[in-house]
Amino acid sequence: MRIRAFCMQTVRNRRIVQRKLAFVKFHFCGSVTSDMARGHQKFQSQQKNAKKQAEIKKSKGHDQKAAAKAALVYTCSVCRTQMPDPKTFKQHFESKHPKSPMPSELVGVEA
């Protein structure tokens, strides 16, 4: 009889503790399902940030003229034409200015 009474008391205590935990969770967390609220907010925040970054990138754009101008490193000393690499520069110099002396920077370059 004592064992049965002890078991009944343990079951009753367990139910009381479960009710108290549910009460605390409901009243202090806002709702029983509030555990997933931050996950949803995080997802919404990530989407909002991605949209904002895309708008910034779109408004900024890509200036092809500036990029092409930055790539033109070599300048012909005779006609002031700009070229992107030394091979093109040497071909230009040989075809357009055959009578002029070759610049020292193009002596070792193969065309």
mmCIF file of C-alpha atoms in Angstrom:
data_model
loop_
_atom_site.group_PDB
_atom_site.id
_atom_site.type_symbol
_atom_site.label_atom_id
_atom_site.label_comp_id
_atom_site.label_asym_id
_atom_site.label_seq_id
_atom_site.Cartn_x
_atom_site.Cartn_y
_atom_site.Cartn_z
ATOM 1 C CA MET A 1 0.000 0.000 0.000
ATOM 2 C CA ARG A 2 2.817 2.397 0.815
ATOM 3 C CA ILE A 3 4.466 1.825 -2.564
ATOM 4 C CA ARG A 4 1.222 2.564 -4.384
ATOM 5 C CA ALA A 5 0.689 5.750 -2.366
ATOM 6 C CA PHE A 6 4.245 6.857 -3.091
ATOM 7 C CA CYS A 7 3.759 6.283 -6.837
ATOM 8 C CA MET A 8 0.470 8.203 -6.812
ATOM 9 C CA GLN A 9 2.154 11.096 -5.005
ATOM 10 C CA THR A 10 5.028 11.111 -7.558
ATOM 11 C CA VAL A 11 2.597 11.201 -10.492
ATOM 12 C CA ARG A 12 0.638 14.015 -8.852
ATOM 13 C CA ASN A 13 3.828 16.014 -8.213
ATOM 14 C CA ARG A 14 4.950 15.534 -11.814
ATOM 15 C CA ARG A 15 1.615 16.855 -13.128
ATOM 16 C CA ILE A 16 1.797 19.873 -10.852
ATOM 17 C CA VAL A 17 5.308 20.694 -12.052
ATOM 18 C CA GLN A 18 4.229 20.335 -15.687
ATOM 19 C CA ARG A 19 1.283 22.694 -15.146
ATOM 20 C CA LYS A 20 3.529 25.260 -13.446
ATOM 21 C CA LEU A 21 6.038 25.097 -16.299
ATOM 22 C CA ALA A 22 3.293 25.543 -18.885
ATOM 23 C CA PHE A 23 1.925 28.523 -16.922
ATOM 24 C CA VAL A 24 5.345 30.170 -16.693
ATOM 25 C CA LYS A 25 6.131 29.529 -20.342
ATOM 26 C CA PHE A 26 2.776 30.912 -21.491
ATOM 27 C CA HIS A 27 2.834 34.065 -19.360
ATOM 28 C CA PHE A 28 6.476 35.039 -19.605
ATOM 29 C CA CYS A 29 7.242 34.009 -23.181
ATOM 30 C CA GLY A 30 4.123 35.507 -24.735
ATOM 31 C CA SER A 31 2.775 32.261 -26.096
ATOM 32 C CA VAL A 32 3.513 28.572 -26.080
ATOM 33 C CA THR A 33 4.903 28.683 -29.646
ATOM 34 C CA SER A 34 7.167 31.717 -29.151
ATOM 35 C CA ASP A 35 10.324 29.607 -29.584
ATOM 36 C CA MET A 36 10.096 29.903 -33.393
ATOM 37 C CA ALA A 37 9.378 33.647 -33.511
ATOM 38 C CA ARG A 38 13.045 34.678 -33.639
ATOM 39 C CA GLY A 39 13.743 32.228 -36.458
ATOM 40 C CA HIS A 40 11.019 33.837 -38.570
ATOM 41 C CA GLN A 41 12.237 37.342 -37.709
ATOM 42 C CA LYS A 42 15.764 36.328 -38.636
ATOM 43 C CA PHE A 43 14.587 35.019 -42.014
ATOM 44 C CA GLN A 44 12.635 38.224 -42.688
ATOM 45 C CA SER A 45 15.627 40.324 -41.673
ATOM 46 C CA GLN A 46 17.917 38.400 -44.038
ATOM 47 C CA GLN A 47 15.489 38.858 -46.926
ATOM 48 C CA LYS A 48 15.162 42.578 -46.206
ATOM 49 C CA ASN A 49 18.953 42.992 -46.041
ATOM 50 C CA ALA A 50 19.453 41.063 -49.304
ATOM 51 C CA LYS A 51 16.895 43.268 -51.050
ATOM 52 C CA LYS A 52 18.573 46.408 -49.693
ATOM 53 C CA GLN A 53 22.028 45.242 -50.846
ATOM 54 C CA ALA A 54 20.660 44.419 -54.321
ATOM 55 C CA GLU A 55 19.165 47.910 -54.619
ATOM 56 C CA ILE A 56 22.448 49.504 -53.571
ATOM 57 C CA LYS A 57 24.368 47.424 -56.116
ATOM 58 C CA LYS A 58 21.827 48.221 -58.844
ATOM 59 C CA SER A 59 21.888 51.953 -58.162
ATOM 60 C CA LYS A 60 25.670 51.964 -58.043
ATOM 61 C CA GLY A 61 25.911 50.255 -61.431
ATOM 62 C CA HIS A 62 29.024 49.310 -63.338
ATOM 63 C CA ASP A 63 30.869 51.977 -65.272
ATOM 64 C CA GLN A 64 32.400 50.235 -68.285
ATOM 65 C CA LYS A 65 34.058 53.384 -69.578
ATOM 66 C CA ALA A 66 35.953 53.905 -66.341
ATOM 67 C CA ALA A 67 37.003 50.249 -66.210
ATOM 68 C CA ALA A 68 38.240 50.333 -69.817
ATOM 69 C CA LYS A 69 40.093 53.578 -69.195
ATOM 70 C CA ALA A 70 41.814 52.123 -66.128
ATOM 71 C CA ALA A 71 42.978 49.121 -68.180
ATOM 72 C CA LEU A 72 44.823 51.334 -70.679
ATOM 73 C CA VAL A 73 48.241 51.415 -69.068
ATOM 74 C CA TYR A 74 50.704 52.021 -71.930
ATOM 75 C CA THR A 75 50.811 55.307 -73.882
ATOM 76 C CA CYS A 76 52.518 55.779 -77.215
ATOM 77 C CA SER A 77 55.093 58.566 -76.972
ATOM 78 C CA VAL A 78 54.562 59.629 -80.615
ATOM 79 C CA CYS A 79 50.754 59.746 -81.045
ATOM 80 C CA ARG A 80 49.634 59.501 -77.363
ATOM 81 C CA THR A 81 47.415 56.483 -78.080
ATOM 82 C CA GLN A 82 46.773 54.276 -75.051
ATOM 83 C CA MET A 83 47.084 50.472 -75.123
ATOM 84 C CA PRO A 84 46.258 47.767 -72.534
ATOM 85 C CA ASP A 85 49.374 45.569 -72.837
ATOM 86 C CA PRO A 86 52.956 45.742 -74.127
ATOM 87 C CA LYS A 87 52.361 43.247 -76.969
ATOM 88 C CA THR A 88 49.667 45.456 -78.495
ATOM 89 C CA PHE A 89 51.830 48.493 -77.856
ATOM 90 C CA LYS A 90 54.747 46.965 -79.798
ATOM 91 C CA GLN A 91 52.484 45.952 -82.710
ATOM 92 C CA HIS A 92 51.088 49.483 -82.795
ATOM 93 C CA PHE A 93 54.531 51.032 -82.724
ATOM 94 C CA GLU A 94 55.892 48.789 -85.502
ATOM 95 C CA SER A 95 52.917 49.376 -87.802
ATOM 96 C CA LYS A 96 52.217 53.080 -87.175
ATOM 97 C CA HIS A 97 55.695 54.479 -86.451
ATOM 98 C CA PRO A 98 58.240 52.348 -88.348
ATOM 99 C CA LYS A 99 60.745 55.194 -88.780
ATOM 100 C CA SER A 100 60.755 56.237 -85.116
ATOM 101 C CA PRO A 101 63.181 54.567 -82.706
ATOM 102 C CA MET A 102 61.657 51.822 -80.531
ATOM 103 C CA PRO A 103 61.107 52.847 -76.863
ATOM 104 C CA SER A 104 63.324 51.083 -74.336
ATOM 105 C CA GLU A 105 60.330 49.458 -72.598
ATOM 106 C CA LEU A 106 59.436 47.528 -75.796
ATOM 107 C CA VAL A 107 62.864 46.155 -76.649
ATOM 108 C CA GLY A 108 62.420 42.756 -74.923
ATOM 109 C CA VAL A 109 58.716 42.280 -75.733
ATOM 110 C CA GLU A 110 57.715 39.709 -78.373
ATOM 111 C CA ALA A 111 54.886 40.736 -80.681
#
